[in-house]
Amino acid sequence: MIRNFTGVIATLLLFLMPMLTMGTYAEERKRGTMEMLMTSPLTELQIVLGKFLALLTLFAMMLAPTLIYHLVMSRYSEPAMPWRIVWTGYLGVFLLGGVLLALGSFISSLTESQIVAGVVTFVVFLLLWVLDMSVRSAGSTTGEIFKYLSILQHYDTFAQGVIDTSSVVFYLSAAALGLFLTHRTLESMRWRRA
Amino acid sequence: MIEVEHLTKSYGQARAVNDISFKVEKGEILGFLGPNGAGKTTTMRILTGYLPATGGTARIAGFDVFEQSMEVRKRIGYLPETPPLYPEMTVESYLTFVARIKGVAAQNIAGRVEESMKLTNLNDRRKELIKRLSRGYKQRVGIAQAIVHNPDVVILDEPTVGLDPNQIKEVRNLIKGLSGEHTIILSTHILPEVEMTCDRVVIINKGKIAAIDTTENLTSQLKGGERVQIQVRGNADALRSKLESIEGLIRIDLEPQEGTDLIQGSIESEEGKDLRAQIASGIVHGGLDLLEIRAVGLSLEDIFMQLTTEEKAA
């Protein structure tokens, strides 16, 4: 049942995350507030991390009410609620969300239109999901590689109540990659703005 | 306070700013005047550290805008052409946010926000969402944002554009009130604005400085001669020959008014010569009716036109 829940959340993220991230940088650029941020005594890293933490906080706040569901279930569940699995599930959701937020805000930093950012982000996420489905049953070596690279594969272990270090590392590095790329776009904006 | 030397900015082949140099002293208001696309915004963006220059240097308070960008950014307040506002925030929370990212010490934030709202007359709108404010109020929030951290240098890009005459007046007074304590650079393509608010003017055209001087000097120095407006009833050719016999006139423009025998004329004489008496007696003795004669000084507008069109001819 908990696996079901985390599975549903993952599908929801596909639709929800592009909406959260699409405006992050695109809207700032369009409004001209990016010009203010860039001329403030802030480093690009501060801007990138600040925005990412804000997105994570918002995401955590959206996730929090789903706890009620588990609390209600735990009252009636027989045998007792496996809370450990619930928490690892949440950890997985949070890590996956972090990766998607980092990627989404990177895409948002590339354009001035949040609609474009939203659509492109959605398409990219959709591809990730499709890729995941197509490698689920793969057996060959290349299949294994793609399997490792599929972000949803790593999600499953959390839903089973296992904290797999390699998955944690995978998620953290994927999020870091997204943030790094965003940082590079902001830096390059300083150079080739027309 | 601000030193700009041989600043150049190219976009590909096009030179938006071409080898400009000027200085601004502490407490001065410098007007940046030029037609649209002259390079005003580009220069300001370089000064704020938003754009890198292709060549030359710019220093603010002794710090290089490129090498020591952080130090510069702490010391400048900048209002871009469109005020950088978050429409869904209230005036007060927005200014508090700006104060924080501009590095105002935590214990001073409330005081600085209060002060900037007082200076820009925003006190009664502090709890209002920015998106509900009128254009004029938004502009004031933009200015408040530029001064909230009490910067040494305030850079305002076309601060009065899109405002109604009353609001323009308010904003100009506000800017004048800020000088002394702050060094101000403002850009505009509206000439009377410069005449009214600025101590010195840089006229910029096609990325180059066409003139730089105090507002008064520029008006008197470039005036060249005196100009006289006349209205005469009679024959245009007769009038022209009469005027041409007067020594010291450098330009005679006559415009016969269609359907009447009236002629509008504009006459310029050499510098320092007041030839109104000669002109008047010349016309009257020539048997023409002199209806009006009036001396007019060249406005900054004429100078501006002269300078920017001369550039084209060269």
Coordinates of C-alpha atoms in Angstrom, one line a residue:
Chain A
M1 CA 0.0 0.0 0.0
I2 CA 2.8 2.4 0.8
R3 CA 4.6 1.4 -2.4
N4 CA 1.4 2.3 -4.2
F5 CA 1.3 5.7 -2.5
T6 CA 4.9 6.5 -3.4
G7 CA 4.3 5.4 -6.9
V8 CA 1.3 7.7 -7.2
I9 CA 3.3 10.6 -5.8
A10 CA 6.1 9.9 -8.4
T11 CA 3.6 10.2 -11.2
L12 CA 2.2 13.4 -9.7
L13 CA 5.7 14.8 -9.6
L14 CA 5.9 14.4 -13.4
F15 CA 3.1 16.9 -13.7
L16 CA 3.6 19.0 -10.7
M17 CA 7.3 19.8 -10.8
P18 CA 7.4 21.6 -14.1
M19 CA 4.7 23.9 -12.7
L20 CA 6.8 24.6 -9.7
T21 CA 10.1 25.3 -11.5
M22 CA 9.0 26.9 -14.8
G23 CA 8.9 30.4 -13.4
T24 CA 12.0 30.2 -11.3
Y25 CA 14.4 32.1 -13.6
A26 CA 12.3 32.7 -16.7
E27 CA 9.9 34.9 -14.8
E28 CA 12.7 36.9 -13.2
R29 CA 14.3 37.4 -16.5
K30 CA 11.1 38.6 -18.1
R31 CA 10.2 41.0 -15.3
G32 CA 13.6 42.5 -15.2
T33 CA 14.1 41.5 -11.6
M34 CA 17.0 39.3 -12.7
E35 CA 18.8 42.5 -13.4
M36 CA 18.3 43.6 -9.8
L37 CA 19.5 40.3 -8.5
M38 CA 22.5 40.3 -10.7
T39 CA 23.4 43.9 -9.7
S40 CA 23.0 43.1 -6.0
P41 CA 26.0 42.0 -3.9
L42 CA 25.0 38.4 -4.3
T43 CA 27.1 35.7 -5.9
E44 CA 25.5 33.5 -8.6
L45 CA 25.9 30.5 -6.2
Q46 CA 23.9 32.3 -3.6
I47 CA 21.1 33.0 -6.1
V48 CA 21.1 29.4 -7.3
L49 CA 21.1 27.9 -3.9
G50 CA 18.6 30.4 -2.5
K51 CA 16.1 29.6 -5.2
F52 CA 16.7 25.8 -4.9
L53 CA 16.1 25.9 -1.2
A54 CA 13.0 27.9 -1.7
L55 CA 11.7 25.4 -4.2
L56 CA 12.6 22.5 -1.8
T57 CA 10.7 24.2 1.1
L58 CA 7.7 24.8 -1.1
F59 CA 7.8 21.2 -2.1
A60 CA 8.1 19.9 1.5
M61 CA 5.1 22.1 2.4
M62 CA 3.1 20.5 -0.4
L63 CA 4.2 17.1 0.7
A64 CA 3.5 17.6 4.4
P65 CA -0.4 17.2 4.3
T66 CA 0.0 13.7 2.8
L67 CA 1.2 12.7 6.2
I68 CA -2.3 13.0 7.4
Y69 CA -3.2 10.1 5.2
H70 CA -0.6 7.9 6.9
L71 CA -1.7 9.0 10.3
V72 CA -5.3 8.1 9.6
M73 CA -4.2 4.7 8.1
S74 CA -2.0 3.9 11.1
R75 CA -5.0 4.1 13.4
Y76 CA -6.8 1.3 11.6
S77 CA -3.9 -0.7 10.2
E78 CA -3.5 -4.2 11.3
P79 CA -0.6 -5.2 11.7
A80 CA 0.9 -2.0 12.9
M81 CA 2.0 0.7 10.4
P82 CA 5.5 0.0 9.1
W83 CA 6.6 3.6 9.7
R84 CA 10.2 2.9 8.7
I85 CA 9.0 2.2 5.1
V86 CA 6.9 5.4 5.2
W87 CA 9.9 7.5 6.1
T88 CA 12.2 5.9 3.6
G89 CA 9.4 6.4 1.0
Y90 CA 9.3 10.1 1.9
L91 CA 13.0 10.4 1.7
G92 CA 12.9 8.9 -1.8
V93 CA 10.1 11.3 -2.8
F94 CA 12.1 14.2 -1.4
L95 CA 15.3 13.2 -3.2
L96 CA 13.6 12.5 -6.5
G97 CA 11.8 15.9 -6.1
G98 CA 15.1 17.6 -5.4
V99 CA 16.6 16.2 -8.6
L100 CA 13.5 17.2 -10.7
L101 CA 13.5 20.7 -9.1
A102 CA 17.2 21.2 -9.9
L103 CA 16.7 20.1 -13.5
G104 CA 13.5 22.1 -13.9
S105 CA 15.1 25.3 -12.7
F106 CA 18.0 24.7 -15.0
I107 CA 15.7 24.6 -17.9
S108 CA 13.9 27.6 -16.6
S109 CA 17.2 29.5 -16.6
L110 CA 17.6 29.0 -20.3
T111 CA 14.6 31.0 -21.4
E112 CA 12.6 34.1 -20.7
S113 CA 9.3 32.4 -21.3
Q114 CA 7.9 30.4 -18.4
I115 CA 5.5 28.6 -20.8
V116 CA 8.4 27.4 -22.9
A117 CA 10.3 26.4 -19.7
G118 CA 7.2 24.5 -18.4
V119 CA 6.6 22.6 -21.6
V120 CA 10.3 21.7 -22.2
T121 CA 10.6 20.6 -18.6
F122 CA 7.5 18.4 -18.9
V123 CA 8.7 16.8 -22.1
V124 CA 12.1 16.1 -20.5
F125 CA 10.5 14.5 -17.4
L126 CA 8.2 12.6 -19.7
L127 CA 11.2 11.2 -21.5
L128 CA 12.8 10.2 -18.2
W129 CA 9.6 8.3 -17.4
V130 CA 9.4 6.6 -20.8
L131 CA 13.1 5.7 -20.6
D132 CA 12.4 4.2 -17.2
M133 CA 9.6 2.1 -18.6
S134 CA 11.7 0.9 -21.5
V135 CA 14.6 -0.2 -19.3
R136 CA 12.5 -1.9 -16.6
S137 CA 12.9 -5.3 -18.4
A138 CA 16.3 -4.8 -19.9
G139 CA 18.9 -7.5 -19.3
S140 CA 21.9 -6.6 -21.5
T141 CA 24.9 -4.6 -20.2
T142 CA 23.8 -1.4 -22.0
G143 CA 20.4 -2.0 -20.5
E144 CA 21.9 -2.2 -17.0
I145 CA 23.7 1.1 -17.6
F146 CA 20.5 2.8 -18.7
K147 CA 18.8 1.2 -15.7
Y148 CA 21.3 2.8 -13.4
L149 CA 20.8 6.2 -15.1
S150 CA 17.1 6.0 -14.9
I151 CA 16.1 8.2 -12.0
L152 CA 12.9 6.2 -11.2
Q153 CA 14.8 3.0 -10.8
H154 CA 16.5 4.3 -7.8
Y155 CA 13.2 5.4 -6.4
D156 CA 11.9 1.9 -6.1
T157 CA 14.4 0.9 -3.4
F158 CA 13.2 3.7 -1.1
A159 CA 9.6 2.6 -1.6
Q160 CA 10.6 -0.8 -0.4
G161 CA 12.0 0.6 2.8
V162 CA 15.7 0.3 1.8
I163 CA 18.1 3.3 1.9
D164 CA 20.5 2.3 -0.8
T165 CA 23.7 4.5 -0.6
S166 CA 24.3 4.3 -4.3
S167 CA 20.8 5.7 -4.9
V168 CA 21.3 8.5 -2.4
V169 CA 24.6 9.3 -4.1
F170 CA 23.0 9.1 -7.5
Y171 CA 20.2 11.6 -6.5
L172 CA 22.5 14.0 -4.8
S173 CA 24.9 14.1 -7.7
A174 CA 22.1 14.5 -10.2
A175 CA 20.7 17.4 -8.2
A176 CA 24.2 18.9 -7.9
L177 CA 24.6 18.6 -11.7
G178 CA 21.4 20.5 -12.3
L179 CA 22.4 23.2 -9.9
F180 CA 25.9 23.4 -11.4
L181 CA 24.4 23.8 -14.9
T182 CA 22.1 26.5 -13.6
H183 CA 25.1 28.3 -12.1
R184 CA 26.9 28.1 -15.4
T185 CA 23.9 29.7 -17.3
L186 CA 23.8 32.5 -14.8
E187 CA 27.5 33.1 -15.1
S188 CA 27.3 33.0 -18.9
M189 CA 24.5 35.6 -18.7
R190 CA 27.0 38.0 -17.3
W191 CA 29.1 37.6 -20.4
R192 CA 26.9 37.4 -23.4
R193 CA 23.8 39.4 -22.6
A194 CA 22.6 41.4 -25.5
Chain B
M1 CA 33.1 59.2 -7.2
I2 CA 32.6 57.8 -10.7
E3 CA 35.4 57.6 -13.2
V4 CA 34.9 56.3 -16.7
E5 CA 37.8 56.0 -19.0
H6 CA 37.7 55.0 -22.7
L7 CA 34.7 52.7 -22.1
T8 CA 33.8 50.6 -25.1
K9 CA 31.1 48.0 -25.6
S10 CA 30.6 46.0 -28.8
Y11 CA 27.8 43.6 -29.7
G12 CA 29.4 41.7 -32.5
Q13 CA 30.3 44.3 -35.0
A14 CA 28.1 47.0 -33.6
R15 CA 29.6 49.4 -31.1
A16 CA 26.9 50.4 -28.6
V17 CA 29.4 52.4 -26.6
N18 CA 32.5 53.8 -28.2
D19 CA 35.4 55.2 -26.2
I20 CA 33.5 57.4 -23.7
S21 CA 35.2 59.0 -20.7
F22 CA 33.7 61.2 -18.0
K23 CA 33.9 61.8 -14.3
V24 CA 31.2 62.5 -11.7
E25 CA 32.0 64.2 -8.4
K26 CA 30.5 63.3 -5.1
G27 CA 27.0 64.7 -4.6
E28 CA 26.5 65.6 -8.3
I29 CA 23.6 64.9 -10.5
L30 CA 24.8 63.9 -13.9
G31 CA 22.3 63.7 -16.8
F32 CA 22.8 61.3 -19.5
L33 CA 21.1 62.6 -22.5
G34 CA 20.7 61.0 -25.9
P35 CA 18.2 59.7 -28.4
N36 CA 16.9 56.2 -28.0
G37 CA 19.6 53.6 -28.7
A38 CA 22.4 56.0 -28.1
G39 CA 24.1 53.7 -25.6
K40 CA 22.7 55.2 -22.3
T41 CA 21.4 52.0 -20.9
T42 CA 24.4 50.0 -22.0
T43 CA 26.7 52.5 -20.2
M44 CA 24.6 52.3 -17.1
R45 CA 24.5 48.5 -17.2
I46 CA 28.3 48.4 -17.4
L47 CA 28.6 50.8 -14.4
T48 CA 26.3 48.5 -12.4
G49 CA 28.3 45.4 -13.2
Y50 CA 25.4 43.8 -15.1
L51 CA 27.3 43.9 -18.4
P52 CA 31.1 43.5 -19.0
A53 CA 32.7 46.2 -21.0
T54 CA 34.7 45.3 -24.2
G55 CA 37.4 47.8 -23.4
G56 CA 38.2 50.7 -21.1
T57 CA 37.7 51.0 -17.3
A58 CA 35.0 52.3 -15.0
R59 CA 35.5 52.9 -11.3
I60 CA 32.9 53.7 -8.7
A61 CA 34.2 54.9 -5.3
G62 CA 37.6 53.7 -6.4
F63 CA 36.5 50.2 -7.1
D64 CA 36.7 48.8 -10.6
V65 CA 33.3 47.8 -11.8
F66 CA 34.6 44.5 -13.3
E67 CA 37.4 43.5 -11.0
Q68 CA 35.8 44.4 -7.8
S69 CA 32.2 44.0 -8.8
M70 CA 31.0 43.0 -5.3
E71 CA 32.3 46.1 -3.7
V72 CA 30.8 48.2 -6.4
R73 CA 27.4 46.5 -6.2
K74 CA 27.3 47.2 -2.4
R75 CA 27.6 50.9 -3.2
I76 CA 25.2 51.4 -6.0
G77 CA 21.5 51.6 -6.2
Y78 CA 20.1 50.9 -9.7
L79 CA 16.7 51.5 -11.2
P80 CA 16.5 49.8 -14.6
E81 CA 14.2 51.1 -17.3
T82 CA 11.4 48.8 -16.1
P83 CA 11.3 48.8 -12.3
P84 CA 12.3 45.4 -11.0
L85 CA 9.3 44.6 -8.9
Y86 CA 7.6 41.5 -7.6
P87 CA 3.9 42.2 -8.2
E88 CA 2.7 39.7 -5.7
M89 CA 4.6 41.3 -2.8
T90 CA 3.6 44.2 -0.7
V91 CA 5.6 47.4 -0.8
E92 CA 7.0 46.9 2.6
S93 CA 7.9 43.2 2.3
Y94 CA 9.5 43.9 -1.1
L95 CA 11.7 46.7 0.2
T96 CA 12.6 44.5 3.2
F97 CA 13.7 41.8 0.8
V98 CA 15.7 44.2 -1.3
A99 CA 17.4 45.6 1.8
R100 CA 18.4 42.1 2.8
I101 CA 19.9 41.1 -0.5
K102 CA 21.7 44.4 -0.7
G103 CA 23.5 43.5 2.5
V104 CA 21.9 45.9 4.9
A105 CA 22.7 44.8 8.5
A106 CA 19.8 43.0 10.1
Q107 CA 19.3 45.6 12.8
N108 CA 19.1 48.4 10.3
I109 CA 16.7 46.9 7.8
A110 CA 13.5 48.2 9.4
G111 CA 14.9 51.7 9.7
R112 CA 16.2 51.8 6.2
V113 CA 12.9 50.5 4.7
E114 CA 11.1 53.2 6.7
E115 CA 13.5 55.9 5.5
S116 CA 13.2 54.9 1.9
M117 CA 9.4 54.8 2.1
K118 CA 9.4 58.2 3.7
L119 CA 11.6 59.7 1.0
T120 CA 9.5 58.4 -1.8
N121 CA 6.1 59.1 0.0
L122 CA 5.1 55.5 0.1
N123 CA 4.1 55.3 3.7
D124 CA 0.3 55.1 3.1
R125 CA 0.8 52.3 0.6
R126 CA 3.1 50.1 2.5
K127 CA 0.7 47.2 3.0
E128 CA -0.5 47.3 -0.6
L129 CA 0.4 44.7 -3.2
I130 CA 2.7 46.1 -5.8
K131 CA 0.5 44.9 -8.6
R132 CA -2.4 47.1 -7.4
L133 CA -0.3 50.3 -7.5
S134 CA -0.5 52.8 -10.3
R135 CA 2.4 53.4 -12.7
G136 CA 3.6 56.4 -10.7
Y137 CA 3.6 54.5 -7.4
K138 CA 5.4 51.6 -9.0
Q139 CA 8.1 54.0 -10.2
R140 CA 8.4 55.3 -6.7
V141 CA 8.8 51.8 -5.3
G142 CA 11.5 51.4 -8.0
I143 CA 13.3 54.4 -6.7
A144 CA 12.8 53.4 -3.1
Q145 CA 14.4 50.0 -4.0
A146 CA 17.4 51.9 -5.4
I147 CA 18.0 53.9 -2.2
V148 CA 17.0 51.4 0.4
H149 CA 20.6 50.4 1.3
N150 CA 21.7 54.1 1.3
P151 CA 24.2 53.6 -1.6
D152 CA 26.8 56.2 -2.5
V153 CA 25.8 56.1 -6.1
V154 CA 22.3 56.0 -7.5
I155 CA 21.8 55.1 -11.2
L156 CA 18.4 55.7 -12.6
D157 CA 17.6 54.7 -16.2
E158 CA 14.8 56.9 -17.5
P159 CA 13.1 57.4 -14.2
T160 CA 10.3 59.5 -15.5
V161 CA 9.3 57.6 -18.6
G162 CA 5.6 56.8 -18.8
L163 CA 4.6 59.0 -15.9
D164 CA 2.0 61.8 -16.1
P165 CA 3.2 65.5 -15.7
N166 CA 2.4 65.6 -12.0
Q167 CA 4.2 62.4 -11.3
I168 CA 7.2 63.6 -13.4
K169 CA 7.4 66.7 -11.2
E170 CA 7.3 64.6 -8.1
V171 CA 10.0 62.2 -9.2
R172 CA 12.2 65.1 -10.3
N173 CA 11.8 66.8 -6.9
L174 CA 12.6 63.5 -5.3
I175 CA 15.8 63.1 -7.3
K176 CA 16.9 66.6 -6.5
G177 CA 16.3 65.9 -2.8
L178 CA 18.5 62.8 -3.0
S179 CA 21.5 64.7 -4.4
G180 CA 24.2 65.9 -2.0
E181 CA 24.1 62.8 0.0
H182 CA 24.1 60.5 -3.0
T183 CA 25.9 60.8 -6.4
I184 CA 23.3 60.4 -9.1
I185 CA 23.4 59.4 -12.7
L186 CA 20.1 59.6 -14.6
S187 CA 19.4 59.0 -18.2
T188 CA 16.7 60.5 -20.2
H189 CA 15.7 61.6 -23.7
I190 CA 13.6 64.4 -22.3
L191 CA 15.5 67.6 -22.4
P192 CA 13.8 69.9 -20.0
E193 CA 14.3 67.2 -17.4
V194 CA 18.1 67.6 -17.7
E195 CA 17.8 71.4 -17.5
M196 CA 15.7 71.1 -14.4
T197 CA 17.4 68.4 -12.4
C198 CA 21.0 67.9 -13.4
D199 CA 24.2 69.8 -12.5
R200 CA 26.0 68.4 -15.5
V201 CA 25.1 66.8 -18.8
V202 CA 26.7 64.2 -21.0
I203 CA 25.1 64.2 -24.4
I204 CA 25.7 60.9 -26.0
N205 CA 24.9 59.9 -29.5
K206 CA 25.6 56.7 -31.4
G207 CA 27.8 55.5 -28.5
K208 CA 30.0 58.6 -28.5
I209 CA 30.0 61.6 -26.2
A210 CA 28.9 64.6 -28.3
A211 CA 29.2 67.1 -25.4
I212 CA 29.8 67.2 -21.7
D213 CA 29.5 70.3 -19.6
T214 CA 27.4 72.0 -16.9
T215 CA 23.8 72.6 -17.9
E216 CA 24.3 76.4 -18.0
N217 CA 27.6 76.3 -19.9
L218 CA 26.2 74.0 -22.5
T219 CA 23.2 76.3 -23.1
S220 CA 25.3 79.5 -23.3
Q221 CA 28.4 78.1 -25.0
L222 CA 26.6 76.3 -27.7
K223 CA 24.2 79.1 -28.2
G224 CA 26.7 80.7 -30.6
G225 CA 24.6 83.7 -31.5
E226 CA 21.4 85.3 -30.6
R227 CA 18.2 84.4 -32.3
V228 CA 15.4 86.7 -33.2
Q229 CA 11.9 85.8 -34.2
I230 CA 10.0 88.2 -36.4
Q231 CA 6.7 88.5 -38.0
V232 CA 6.4 90.8 -40.9
R233 CA 3.7 91.8 -43.4
G234 CA 4.9 92.4 -46.9
N235 CA 6.9 90.8 -49.7
A236 CA 9.3 88.1 -48.8
D237 CA 12.0 88.8 -51.3
A238 CA 12.1 92.5 -50.4
L239 CA 12.4 91.4 -46.7
R240 CA 15.2 89.0 -47.5
S241 CA 17.2 91.6 -49.5
K242 CA 16.8 94.1 -46.7
L243 CA 18.0 91.6 -44.1
E244 CA 20.9 90.5 -46.1
S245 CA 22.2 94.0 -46.2
I246 CA 22.5 94.0 -42.4
E247 CA 26.0 92.9 -41.3
G248 CA 26.5 90.2 -38.7
L249 CA 23.6 88.0 -39.5
I250 CA 24.5 84.4 -39.9
R251 CA 21.3 82.8 -40.8
I252 CA 18.0 84.0 -42.2
D253 CA 15.0 81.6 -42.4
L254 CA 11.8 83.1 -43.8
E255 CA 8.5 81.3 -44.0
P256 CA 5.7 83.1 -45.9
Q257 CA 2.4 82.1 -44.4
E258 CA 0.2 80.8 -47.1
G259 CA -3.0 82.7 -48.0
T260 CA -1.8 85.8 -46.2
D261 CA 0.9 88.3 -46.8
L262 CA 2.5 87.5 -43.4
I263 CA 6.0 86.2 -43.1
Q264 CA 7.4 84.3 -40.1
G265 CA 11.1 84.7 -39.8
S266 CA 13.9 83.4 -37.7
I267 CA 17.2 85.2 -37.7
E268 CA 20.4 84.3 -36.1
S269 CA 23.2 86.8 -35.5
E270 CA 26.8 86.3 -34.5
E271 CA 27.7 85.7 -30.9
G272 CA 27.2 88.5 -28.5
K273 CA 25.7 90.9 -31.1
D274 CA 22.2 92.2 -30.4
L275 CA 21.0 93.3 -33.8
R276 CA 17.4 93.7 -33.0
A277 CA 17.5 97.5 -33.5
Q278 CA 19.1 97.2 -36.9
I279 CA 16.7 94.5 -38.0
A280 CA 13.7 96.5 -36.9
S281 CA 14.8 99.7 -38.6
G282 CA 15.8 97.8 -41.7
I283 CA 12.4 96.3 -42.0
V284 CA 10.5 99.5 -41.3
H285 CA 12.7 101.6 -43.7
G286 CA 12.1 99.0 -46.4
G287 CA 8.4 99.8 -46.3
L288 CA 7.4 96.6 -44.6
D289 CA 5.2 96.3 -41.6
L290 CA 7.0 94.8 -38.6
L291 CA 4.4 93.1 -36.5
E292 CA 6.5 91.3 -34.0
I293 CA 10.1 91.0 -33.0
R294 CA 11.4 88.8 -30.2
A295 CA 14.7 87.5 -29.0
V296 CA 14.9 83.8 -28.2
G297 CA 17.7 81.9 -26.5
L298 CA 18.5 78.5 -27.9
S299 CA 17.1 75.8 -25.7
L300 CA 18.9 72.6 -24.8
E301 CA 16.6 71.0 -27.3
D302 CA 18.1 73.0 -30.1
I303 CA 21.6 72.3 -28.9
F304 CA 20.8 68.6 -28.7
M305 CA 19.4 68.6 -32.2
Q306 CA 22.4 70.5 -33.5
L307 CA 24.8 68.1 -31.8
T308 CA 23.1 64.9 -32.8
T309 CA 22.5 66.0 -36.4
E310 CA 26.1 67.3 -36.8
E311 CA 27.3 63.9 -35.8
K312 CA 25.3 62.5 -38.6
A313 CA 26.7 64.9 -41.1
A314 CA 30.3 64.3 -40.1

